[in-house]
Coordinates of C-alpha atoms and ligand atoms in Angstrom, one line a residue:
M77 CA 100.5 189.4 87.2
K78 CA 100.8 185.6 87.5
N79 CA 98.4 185.2 84.6
I80 CA 100.4 187.3 82.1
P81 CA 102.5 184.7 80.7
L82 CA 99.7 182.5 80.2
L83 CA 97.7 185.3 78.7
F84 CA 100.5 186.1 76.4
F85 CA 100.8 182.4 75.3
L86 CA 97.1 182.3 74.4
L87 CA 97.1 185.5 72.6
T88 CA 100.2 184.4 70.5
L89 CA 99.1 180.9 69.7
P90 CA 96.7 181.7 66.9
L91 CA 99.6 183.7 65.3
L92 CA 102.0 180.7 65.4
N93 CA 99.7 178.4 63.5
A94 CA 96.7 178.7 61.3
Q95 CA 95.0 175.8 63.3
K96 CA 93.9 177.6 66.3
L97 CA 93.5 174.7 68.6
T98 CA 96.9 173.1 67.9
N99 CA 98.9 172.1 71.1
Q100 CA 102.4 173.8 71.0
R101 CA 103.9 170.4 70.9
A102 CA 102.2 169.5 67.8
L103 CA 103.3 172.4 65.5
W104 CA 106.1 170.3 63.9
F105 CA 103.3 167.8 63.0
T106 CA 101.0 170.5 61.3
D107 CA 104.1 171.7 59.6
A108 CA 105.0 168.2 58.4
R109 CA 101.7 167.3 56.8
F110 CA 103.0 164.0 55.3
G111 CA 104.3 160.9 57.1
M112 CA 105.0 157.2 56.6
F113 CA 103.0 154.3 58.2
I114 CA 104.8 150.9 58.3
H115 CA 102.9 147.7 59.1
W116 CA 105.4 145.0 59.5
G117 CA 105.3 142.1 61.8
V118 CA 105.1 138.3 62.1
Y119 CA 101.9 138.6 59.9
S120 CA 104.1 139.9 56.9
G121 CA 105.4 136.4 56.7
A122 CA 101.7 135.0 56.0
E123 CA 101.1 137.5 53.3
G124 CA 97.4 137.1 54.0
Y125 CA 97.2 133.3 53.7
W126 CA 97.6 130.5 56.4
K127 CA 98.0 126.9 55.3
G128 CA 96.7 127.6 52.0
E129 CA 93.5 129.3 53.2
K130 CA 93.0 132.9 52.6
L131 CA 92.3 135.3 55.5
R132 CA 88.9 134.8 56.9
Y133 CA 87.3 138.1 56.3
D134 CA 86.4 140.3 53.3
N135 CA 88.2 143.2 54.4
D136 CA 91.6 141.5 54.0
Y137 CA 93.6 143.2 56.5
A138 CA 96.6 140.8 56.4
E139 CA 97.8 141.8 59.9
W140 CA 94.6 140.2 61.3
I141 CA 95.5 136.8 60.3
K142 CA 96.3 135.4 63.7
Y143 CA 92.7 136.4 65.1
R144 CA 90.8 135.6 61.9
N145 CA 92.3 132.2 61.3
Q146 CA 92.5 131.5 64.8
I147 CA 96.3 130.7 65.1
G148 CA 97.7 129.8 68.5
N149 CA 100.6 131.9 70.0
T150 CA 103.3 129.4 69.2
E151 CA 102.3 128.3 65.9
Y152 CA 102.0 131.8 64.7
L153 CA 105.7 132.2 65.3
S154 CA 106.4 129.6 62.8
L155 CA 105.8 132.4 60.2
L156 CA 109.1 133.9 61.3
D157 CA 110.8 131.2 59.2
N158 CA 110.0 133.1 56.2
F159 CA 112.0 136.1 57.3
D160 CA 115.3 137.0 55.4
W161 CA 117.2 138.6 58.1
D162 CA 120.1 139.5 55.9
S163 CA 118.1 141.6 53.6
I164 CA 115.9 143.4 56.3
D165 CA 117.2 146.8 56.6
P166 CA 114.8 149.5 58.2
E167 CA 117.2 152.2 56.9
E168 CA 115.9 151.5 53.3
W169 CA 112.4 152.2 54.6
V170 CA 113.4 155.5 56.0
L171 CA 115.3 156.3 52.9
L172 CA 112.1 155.9 50.9
A173 CA 110.3 158.0 53.3
K174 CA 112.8 160.6 52.7
K175 CA 112.6 160.3 49.0
A176 CA 108.8 160.5 49.1
G177 CA 109.0 163.8 51.1
M178 CA 107.6 162.4 54.2
K179 CA 108.7 163.8 57.5
Y180 CA 107.9 161.2 60.1
V181 CA 107.7 157.3 60.2
T182 CA 105.4 155.4 62.5
I183 CA 105.9 151.7 62.7
T184 CA 103.9 148.9 64.4
A185 CA 106.1 148.4 67.5
K186 CA 103.3 146.0 68.7
H187 CA 100.2 145.3 66.6
H188 CA 97.3 143.4 67.9
D189 CA 99.1 140.2 67.6
G190 CA 100.9 141.2 70.8
F191 CA 104.3 140.6 69.2
G192 CA 106.9 143.4 69.9
L193 CA 109.5 144.5 67.4
W194 CA 112.0 145.4 70.1
N195 CA 113.9 143.6 72.9
S196 CA 111.2 143.8 75.4
K197 CA 111.8 143.0 79.1
A198 CA 108.2 143.1 79.8
S199 CA 107.2 140.3 77.3
D200 CA 109.3 137.5 75.7
Y201 CA 106.8 137.5 72.8
N202 CA 109.1 139.7 70.8
I203 CA 111.4 139.7 67.7
Y204 CA 114.7 139.8 69.7
K205 CA 113.9 136.9 71.9
Q206 CA 112.0 134.7 69.4
T207 CA 114.6 134.6 66.6
N208 CA 118.3 133.8 66.4
A209 CA 118.9 137.0 64.3
K210 CA 118.4 139.0 67.7
R211 CA 117.3 142.2 65.9
D212 CA 115.7 145.2 67.6
I213 CA 114.0 146.8 64.8
I214 CA 112.8 149.8 66.8
K215 CA 116.4 150.4 67.7
E216 CA 117.4 150.2 64.1
L217 CA 114.5 152.4 62.9
A218 CA 115.1 154.9 65.6
E219 CA 118.7 155.3 64.6
A220 CA 117.9 155.5 60.8
C221 CA 115.2 158.2 61.6
K222 CA 117.8 160.1 63.6
K223 CA 120.5 159.8 60.9
H224 CA 118.1 161.0 58.1
G225 CA 116.4 163.7 60.1
L226 CA 112.9 162.1 60.2
K227 CA 110.8 162.0 63.4
L228 CA 109.8 158.4 64.7
G229 CA 106.4 157.4 65.7
L230 CA 105.4 154.3 67.3
Y231 CA 102.0 152.3 66.8
Y232 CA 101.2 150.6 69.9
S233 CA 98.1 148.3 70.2
H234 CA 97.1 148.9 73.9
W235 CA 93.5 147.9 73.9
I236 CA 93.7 144.6 71.9
D237 CA 96.5 142.0 72.3
W238 CA 95.9 138.4 71.0
E239 CA 98.8 136.9 72.8
H240 CA 98.4 137.9 76.4
P241 CA 95.8 135.6 78.1
D242 CA 94.2 138.4 80.2
S243 CA 94.0 140.9 77.4
W244 CA 91.1 141.7 74.9
D245 CA 90.5 139.8 71.8
H246 CA 87.0 139.9 70.3
S247 CA 86.3 136.5 71.2
K248 CA 85.9 137.6 74.8
E249 CA 82.6 139.3 73.8
I250 CA 81.4 135.7 74.1
T251 CA 83.3 134.6 77.2
G252 CA 83.3 137.9 78.9
L253 CA 86.3 139.5 80.5
S254 CA 86.4 141.3 83.9
K255 CA 88.1 144.6 84.4
E256 CA 90.3 143.1 87.0
T257 CA 91.6 140.4 84.9
Y258 CA 92.1 143.0 82.2
S259 CA 94.0 145.1 84.4
R260 CA 96.6 142.3 85.0
Y261 CA 97.5 142.6 81.3
W262 CA 97.5 146.3 81.5
E263 CA 100.1 146.4 84.4
Q264 CA 102.1 143.5 83.1
K265 CA 102.5 144.4 79.6
V266 CA 101.1 147.9 78.5
M267 CA 102.5 150.1 81.2
P268 CA 106.0 148.5 81.3
Q269 CA 106.3 148.2 77.4
M270 CA 105.3 151.7 76.9
R271 CA 107.8 152.8 79.5
E272 CA 110.5 150.8 77.6
L273 CA 109.7 152.3 74.4
L274 CA 109.6 155.8 75.7
T275 CA 112.8 155.3 77.6
D276 CA 115.2 153.2 75.4
Y277 CA 114.8 154.7 71.9
G278 CA 115.5 158.4 72.1
E279 CA 113.1 161.0 71.1
I280 CA 109.7 159.6 70.1
G281 CA 107.7 162.1 67.9
L282 CA 104.3 160.3 68.3
I283 CA 102.5 157.3 69.7
W284 CA 99.8 156.1 67.5
F285 CA 97.2 154.1 69.7
D286 CA 94.5 152.0 67.8
M287 CA 91.3 151.8 69.9
W288 CA 89.0 153.2 67.1
I289 CA 85.9 153.2 69.6
H290 CA 85.3 155.2 72.6
H291 CA 86.6 153.8 76.0
S292 CA 83.0 153.6 77.4
E293 CA 82.3 150.9 74.9
T294 CA 85.4 148.9 75.7
V295 CA 86.9 146.8 78.8
V296 CA 89.4 149.7 79.1
T297 CA 88.8 152.4 81.7
K298 CA 89.3 156.0 81.4
E299 CA 91.4 156.0 84.5
Q300 CA 93.9 153.5 82.7
L301 CA 93.9 155.7 79.7
L302 CA 94.7 158.8 81.6
R303 CA 97.3 157.1 83.6
L304 CA 99.0 156.0 80.3
K305 CA 98.9 159.4 79.0
K306 CA 100.3 160.8 82.1
M307 CA 103.2 158.6 81.9
I308 CA 103.8 159.5 78.4
R309 CA 103.7 163.3 79.2
E310 CA 106.2 162.5 82.1
L311 CA 108.6 160.5 80.0
Q312 CA 108.6 162.4 76.9
P313 CA 106.7 165.6 77.2
N314 CA 106.9 166.5 73.5
C315 CA 105.6 163.1 72.3
L316 CA 102.2 163.5 70.4
I317 CA 99.2 161.1 71.1
N318 CA 96.4 160.4 68.8
S319 CA 92.6 160.1 69.4
R320 CA 92.7 156.4 69.1
L321 CA 94.0 156.3 72.6
G322 CA 90.5 156.1 73.2
L323 CA 89.7 159.7 74.1
S324 CA 88.3 162.1 71.5
V325 CA 89.9 165.4 71.0
E326 CA 86.6 166.9 72.1
E327 CA 86.7 165.2 75.4
D328 CA 90.4 165.9 76.0
R329 CA 92.1 168.7 74.1
D330 CA 95.4 167.4 75.4
V331 CA 95.1 164.7 72.8
D332 CA 97.2 166.1 70.0
F333 CA 95.5 164.9 67.0
Q334 CA 92.5 163.1 65.7
T335 CA 92.8 159.8 63.8
L336 CA 89.9 159.6 61.2
D337 CA 88.7 156.1 60.2
D338 CA 91.0 154.0 58.1
N339 CA 91.4 155.7 54.8
Q340 CA 88.9 158.4 55.5
L341 CA 89.9 161.5 54.1
G342 CA 89.2 164.9 55.9
Y343 CA 85.6 166.2 55.1
A344 CA 85.5 169.5 56.9
K345 CA 88.0 172.3 58.1
K346 CA 89.0 171.4 61.5
E347 CA 90.9 173.7 63.9
H348 CA 92.4 170.8 65.9
P349 CA 95.0 168.6 64.0
F350 CA 93.7 165.5 62.3
Q351 CA 95.2 162.8 60.4
T352 CA 94.2 160.1 57.8
S353 CA 96.0 156.9 57.8
A354 CA 95.8 155.6 54.2
T355 CA 96.9 152.5 52.3
V356 CA 98.1 152.5 48.8
A357 CA 95.9 149.4 48.0
H358 CA 93.8 148.1 50.9
S359 CA 95.6 145.9 53.3
W360 CA 98.0 147.4 55.9
G361 CA 100.3 144.5 56.4
Y362 CA 101.6 142.9 53.0
H363 CA 98.9 140.9 51.3
A364 CA 99.8 138.6 48.4
T365 CA 96.7 139.3 46.4
D366 CA 96.1 143.1 47.1
S367 CA 95.9 144.7 43.9
K368 CA 93.5 147.8 43.8
W369 CA 96.3 150.4 43.8
K370 CA 95.3 153.9 44.0
S371 CA 97.1 156.0 41.6
T372 CA 99.8 158.7 42.4
T373 CA 97.3 161.4 41.3
T374 CA 94.7 160.1 43.8
L375 CA 97.1 159.8 46.6
L376 CA 98.5 163.4 45.9
K377 CA 94.9 164.7 45.9
S378 CA 94.4 162.9 49.3
I379 CA 97.4 164.8 50.8
I380 CA 96.4 168.1 49.4
G381 CA 92.7 167.7 50.1
N382 CA 93.6 167.0 53.7
V383 CA 95.9 169.9 54.0
A384 CA 93.2 172.1 52.6
L385 CA 91.3 171.2 55.8
N386 CA 94.1 171.4 58.1
G387 CA 94.9 167.7 58.1
N388 CA 97.9 165.4 57.6
L389 CA 98.2 162.1 55.6
M390 CA 100.1 159.1 56.9
L391 CA 100.7 156.8 53.9
N392 CA 101.2 153.0 54.6
I393 CA 103.8 150.8 53.3
G394 CA 103.7 147.0 54.0
P395 CA 107.0 145.6 53.6
R396 CA 107.3 141.8 52.9
A397 CA 109.2 139.4 55.3
N398 CA 112.4 140.1 53.5
G399 CA 111.9 143.8 54.1
E400 CA 111.2 144.6 50.5
I401 CA 108.6 147.2 49.7
P402 CA 106.1 146.2 47.1
K403 CA 107.2 147.8 43.8
D404 CA 103.5 149.4 43.3
I405 CA 104.1 151.3 46.6
E406 CA 107.6 152.2 46.1
Q407 CA 106.8 153.6 42.6
R408 CA 104.0 155.8 44.0
T409 CA 105.7 157.1 46.9
E410 CA 108.8 158.1 44.8
E411 CA 106.4 159.9 42.2
I412 CA 104.7 161.7 45.3
G413 CA 108.3 162.7 46.4
E414 CA 109.1 164.2 42.9
W415 CA 106.0 166.2 43.1
L416 CA 106.7 167.5 46.5
K417 CA 110.3 168.3 45.5
V418 CA 108.9 170.8 43.2
N419 CA 105.6 171.8 45.0
G420 CA 106.3 170.9 48.7
E421 CA 106.0 174.6 49.5
S422 CA 102.3 174.4 49.1
I423 CA 102.1 171.4 51.6
Y424 CA 104.6 171.8 54.2
G425 CA 103.9 174.5 56.7
S426 CA 100.7 175.2 54.9
A427 CA 97.0 174.9 56.1
A428 CA 93.5 175.7 55.2
F429 CA 92.6 179.0 53.7
G430 CA 89.8 181.2 54.9
L431 CA 87.3 180.4 52.0
R432 CA 84.9 177.5 51.9
A433 CA 87.0 174.5 51.2
D434 CA 84.5 173.2 48.5
M435 CA 83.9 176.6 46.9
H436 CA 86.0 176.1 43.7
D437 CA 85.3 173.0 41.5
W438 CA 88.7 173.2 39.8
G439 CA 90.8 172.2 42.8
K440 CA 91.9 172.9 46.3
L441 CA 93.5 175.9 48.2
T442 CA 96.1 175.9 50.8
Y443 CA 97.6 178.9 52.6
N444 CA 100.8 179.8 54.5
E445 CA 100.0 182.5 57.0
D446 CA 103.7 183.3 57.7
T447 CA 104.4 184.3 54.0
S448 CA 100.7 185.2 52.8
K449 CA 101.1 182.9 49.9
L450 CA 98.0 181.3 48.7
Y451 CA 98.5 177.9 46.6
L452 CA 95.9 177.1 44.0
H453 CA 96.1 173.3 43.2
I454 CA 94.6 172.9 39.9
Y455 CA 93.2 169.4 39.4
N456 CA 91.7 170.1 36.0
W457 CA 93.6 172.6 33.7
P458 CA 91.0 174.7 32.0
L459 CA 91.0 174.2 28.2
N460 CA 90.6 177.9 27.7
N461 CA 93.7 178.5 29.8
Q462 CA 91.6 181.0 32.1
L463 CA 91.2 180.4 35.7
K464 CA 88.9 182.4 38.1
L465 CA 89.5 182.6 41.8
T466 CA 86.4 183.7 43.4
G467 CA 86.2 185.3 47.1
V468 CA 89.5 187.0 47.7
K469 CA 89.2 190.6 48.1
N470 CA 92.9 191.7 48.1
N471 CA 94.9 192.5 45.2
P472 CA 97.6 190.0 44.4
I473 CA 101.1 191.2 44.4
R474 CA 102.1 188.6 41.7
I475 CA 101.0 185.2 40.5
Y476 CA 103.3 182.3 39.1
Q477 CA 103.5 178.6 38.8
L478 CA 105.3 176.8 41.7
A479 CA 107.1 174.6 39.3
D480 CA 108.6 177.7 37.5
K481 CA 111.9 178.4 39.1
S482 CA 112.1 181.8 37.4
K483 CA 108.7 182.8 38.7
A484 CA 107.6 184.2 35.4
E485 CA 104.6 186.4 36.4
L486 CA 101.2 185.2 35.0
E487 CA 98.9 188.0 33.7
F488 CA 95.9 188.6 35.9
N489 CA 93.0 190.8 36.5
H490 CA 91.6 191.6 39.8
H491 CA 88.0 192.9 40.4
E492 CA 87.0 193.3 43.9
A493 CA 86.3 189.7 44.6
V494 CA 87.3 187.8 41.5
T495 CA 90.9 187.3 40.3
S496 CA 91.2 186.0 36.6
I497 CA 94.3 184.4 35.8
K498 CA 95.8 183.8 32.4
L499 CA 97.3 180.3 32.5
S500 CA 100.0 178.8 30.2
K501 CA 98.8 176.5 27.4
T502 CA 99.9 173.3 29.0
A503 CA 99.8 172.4 32.6
P504 CA 103.2 172.2 34.4
D505 CA 102.5 169.1 36.0
P506 CA 100.6 166.2 34.6
R507 CA 98.9 165.4 37.8
V508 CA 98.4 168.6 39.9
S509 CA 99.6 171.9 39.0
V510 CA 100.2 174.7 41.6
L511 CA 99.9 178.4 41.3
V512 CA 101.1 180.8 43.8
I513 CA 99.4 184.0 44.7
E514 CA 101.5 186.4 46.8
Y515 CA 99.6 188.9 48.9
N516 CA 101.0 191.7 51.2
A517 CA 98.8 190.4 54.2
T518 CA 96.4 187.8 54.9
P519 CA 93.5 188.5 52.6
T520 CA 90.1 189.2 53.4
V521 CA 87.6 186.8 52.1
E522 CA 84.0 186.8 51.0
N523 CA 82.5 183.4 51.8
D524 CA 79.0 184.0 50.6
L525 CA 79.8 184.1 46.9
V526 CA 79.0 181.4 44.4
A527 CA 82.3 180.6 42.7
Y528 CA 82.7 180.8 39.0
S529 CA 82.7 177.1 37.7
F530 CA 85.4 175.6 35.4
S531 CA 82.4 174.8 33.1
G532 CA 82.2 178.5 32.3
G533 CA 79.6 180.1 34.3
Y534 CA 78.0 180.2 37.8
S535 CA 76.3 177.0 39.1
L536 CA 73.6 178.2 41.8
K537 CA 72.6 175.2 43.8
P538 CA 70.7 174.6 47.1
N539 CA 74.1 174.2 49.0
N540 CA 75.5 177.4 48.0
A541 CA 72.6 179.7 48.6
I542 CA 72.9 182.4 51.2
R543 CA 69.3 182.4 52.2
S544 CA 66.1 180.3 51.7
K545 CA 62.4 180.5 52.6
G546 CA 60.3 177.5 52.9
D547 CA 61.5 173.9 53.2
A548 CA 65.0 173.7 51.7
S549 CA 66.2 170.4 53.0
I550 CA 68.5 168.7 50.3
I551 CA 67.4 165.4 49.1
E552 CA 70.7 163.5 48.4
A553 CA 71.4 162.0 45.0
Q554 CA 69.7 158.6 44.7
K555 CA 69.8 155.4 42.5
F556 CA 73.5 155.8 41.7
G557 CA 73.0 159.6 41.1
S558 CA 70.5 159.0 38.3
I559 CA 68.1 161.0 40.5
P560 CA 70.2 164.0 41.3
E561 CA 70.4 166.0 44.4
H562 CA 67.5 168.3 44.5
V563 CA 65.1 170.3 46.9
Q564 CA 61.4 169.6 46.9
F565 CA 59.2 172.7 46.9
D566 CA 55.6 171.9 48.1
Q567 CA 54.8 175.4 48.8
E568 CA 55.9 178.8 47.6
S569 CA 59.6 178.9 48.5
E570 CA 62.5 181.0 47.8
F571 CA 66.3 180.7 47.4
Q572 CA 68.9 183.5 47.3
W573 CA 72.4 183.6 46.2
K574 CA 75.2 186.2 45.8
I575 CA 77.6 186.4 42.9
Y576 CA 80.2 188.7 41.7
I577 CA 80.1 189.7 38.2
D578 CA 83.6 190.7 36.9
E579 CA 82.7 190.5 33.2
P580 CA 79.6 192.6 32.4
G581 CA 77.2 191.7 29.6
Q582 CA 74.2 189.5 28.8
Y583 CA 73.9 186.3 30.8
N584 CA 71.6 183.5 30.1
V585 CA 69.8 181.8 32.8
D586 CA 68.6 178.2 32.8
V587 CA 66.8 176.4 35.5
S588 CA 67.0 172.6 36.0
Y589 CA 64.0 170.9 37.8
S590 CA 61.4 168.0 37.5
S591 CA 57.7 168.4 37.6
Q592 CA 55.4 165.7 37.4
E593 CA 52.4 167.9 36.6
K594 CA 50.1 167.1 33.8
S595 CA 50.0 170.9 32.7
A596 CA 52.1 173.8 33.2
N597 CA 50.5 175.5 36.3
G598 CA 53.5 176.1 38.7
K599 CA 55.7 179.2 38.3
V600 CA 59.4 180.2 38.8
T601 CA 60.4 183.7 39.0
I602 CA 64.0 184.8 39.1
V603 CA 64.8 188.4 40.2
C604 CA 68.1 190.1 39.9
N605 CA 69.2 193.7 39.6
G606 CA 65.8 195.1 39.3
S607 CA 64.6 192.8 36.5
A608 CA 62.6 189.6 36.6
L609 CA 62.6 186.5 34.6
K610 CA 59.3 184.6 34.7
A611 CA 58.3 181.1 33.4
K612 CA 55.7 178.3 33.9
V613 CA 57.0 175.1 35.1
Q614 CA 56.6 172.6 32.3
P615 CA 55.7 169.0 32.9
T616 CA 59.0 167.0 32.6
G617 CA 57.7 163.4 32.8
K618 CA 59.8 160.3 33.3
T619 CA 63.0 159.0 31.9
V620 CA 64.6 155.5 32.1
G621 CA 67.2 155.0 34.7
E622 CA 68.8 151.8 33.2
P623 CA 67.6 150.0 30.1
N624 CA 65.4 147.0 30.3
T625 CA 65.0 147.3 34.2
D626 CA 61.6 149.0 34.4
W627 CA 63.6 151.7 36.3
H628 CA 61.6 154.8 35.5
I629 CA 62.6 157.9 37.2
D630 CA 61.5 161.6 37.2
R631 CA 63.2 163.5 34.5
Y632 CA 65.2 166.7 35.4
V633 CA 65.3 169.1 32.5
A634 CA 66.9 172.5 32.0
Q635 CA 64.7 175.2 30.9
K636 CA 65.8 178.6 29.5
M637 CA 64.5 181.4 31.5
G638 CA 65.9 184.3 29.4
T639 CA 68.8 186.8 30.0
F640 CA 70.0 189.3 32.6
E641 CA 71.9 192.3 31.5
F642 CA 74.8 193.4 33.8
T643 CA 76.2 196.6 32.9
Q644 CA 78.6 197.1 35.7
P645 CA 81.1 194.8 37.4
G646 CA 79.8 194.2 41.0
Y647 CA 78.1 192.0 43.5
Y648 CA 74.5 191.0 42.6
T649 CA 71.9 189.0 44.4
L650 CA 69.6 186.5 42.6
T651 CA 66.4 185.6 44.1
M652 CA 64.4 182.7 42.7
T653 CA 60.8 182.1 43.9
A654 CA 59.1 178.8 43.0
E655 CA 55.3 178.5 43.3
P656 CA 54.2 175.0 42.8
D657 CA 50.6 174.1 41.8
K658 CA 48.6 172.6 44.6
D659 CA 50.0 169.2 45.6
K660 CA 52.4 169.1 42.6
P661 CA 55.8 169.8 44.1
I662 CA 58.7 171.2 42.0
K663 CA 61.9 169.3 42.4
F664 CA 64.4 172.0 42.0
Q665 CA 68.0 171.2 41.1
W666 CA 70.0 174.2 40.0
L667 CA 70.3 177.6 38.1
W668 CA 73.0 178.2 35.5
L669 CA 74.2 181.6 34.6
E670 CA 76.4 182.0 31.6
K671 CA 77.7 184.9 29.6
V672 CA 76.3 185.1 26.2
K673 CA 79.3 184.7 23.6
N674 CA 79.5 187.8 21.3
Ligands
GLC212 C1 92.6 149.3 62.2 C2 93.1 147.8 62.2 C3 94.5 147.9 62.1 C4 95.3 148.8 61.3 C5 94.8 150.1 61.7 C6 95.3 151.3 60.8 O1 92.3 149.8 63.3 O2 92.6 147.2 63.3 O3 94.9 146.5 61.5 O4 96.6 148.7 61.9 O5 93.5 150.3 61.4 O6 94.6 152.5 60.8

């Protein structure tokens, strides 16, 4: 009997959230989806330069200046002279986060420089003790977050600390550092400071650690990490912990979310929560010459793309030493906020959908399990104002634009596994437009299908085939893509695809390949619905990759194979057999199926 509550809990868990492996305490986080990262500290006073010299490293992370330019502890603090205390107001950062539609704010309580933004008893190297202004930025930010209803997160650099003599900075790879010496730092600074942060500032939503390699490769021991985690759990049972604690989510499911590499967007659907931390340009701390600003559309797609894979995005602002947020960041975050005000329903509380995430080339899907609403994020509004959703088997109840308050219904046609939607002439949003499809239950999906492309047909490629015979290893695109992704057939090989034809009629079939044969001896056969198209493989020769560089590459050409007649809507399988001539490989790229225009 004792096990029943646990069993009940385990059974209900998947119903509560689409991400099956989410810890209960992280449900707010997977609902929130979008947060703000703030890198602000002594380094903000340097703006990427020290005594006229630019930061000594190409990646230009301005918050690394103390280490990169070898600045001593005391001298480094001279940068605090650049701070304008009267104009620094953390509430303004929180207000921007709110405007941007962000649900949590994570600030660098202590970055690698070892300098705390609060009145720490455990180390005097902090903002309160080292300035006459006597500010406790963590306290101010905690109050502002509370006032405006946002969760507070704290970045804390546990592994690296360039101030404490017994801690780790990378020069110790040369001098060596014993675990015993390091543990002095751990006990004197990390544990007491973490205790302060978790005790004196109210509810902490998450602690964001920053050890980006596994503990086994560092001076930190697993025992130290587990003890730190235990203390967090005891002091604040609801506080989330990220994987840069040094323990991966695979190693310890109790770690609440995975932190991907800096600016690394999601690449696969994950059942355990993950987050990308992203910058608007490049540096995290304010950098005077950072200028490669990502556009608002790019940032929006980063959020959407991550949610479509069950992930979050935390976007960084690096305020200046006077607290000011760079205009280029402010403008973009506000624009994201405007978009979210209209379209936020497709992001907050939404997650990945059951279909393959890369199935449609026109955009991304997110899904809300509680409401059975599917959101179609259209990155590229089709010129013919027709959109096909492939792979969903249920009949939609209704379809409308999320931006349309009146929810005017769009005309659609549903055939077994394809929903064709008639769009308005112009996109409701110049960046990303969202359609809502309402279902009466979580729809059943067909993941084997090749989706209908926005180019107006079916693109059958090695990576969307359901079956293959022979060596089907995909050879990645090379030479800047001038040699496209392909599969090399050295012997008789086969690929099979599944499509759903919702518009019967005659379909042209093209095959794209390269063959370096001298004469046409190889063969390709495509079989579908009882008929076969056969062709000899033609020599395609070479082409020029880049003029005047002797860059001569295999030429890939699309050859017309003929037409297939589909008299009925339905599922069809298409099988392609390639028979290369002896020792003369066929480099296969794709098949293209397109309806013949009447
Ligand atoms: C890296 C850097 C650090 C930055 C962080 C943000 O780990 O060391 O400066 O704070 O990434 O993701």
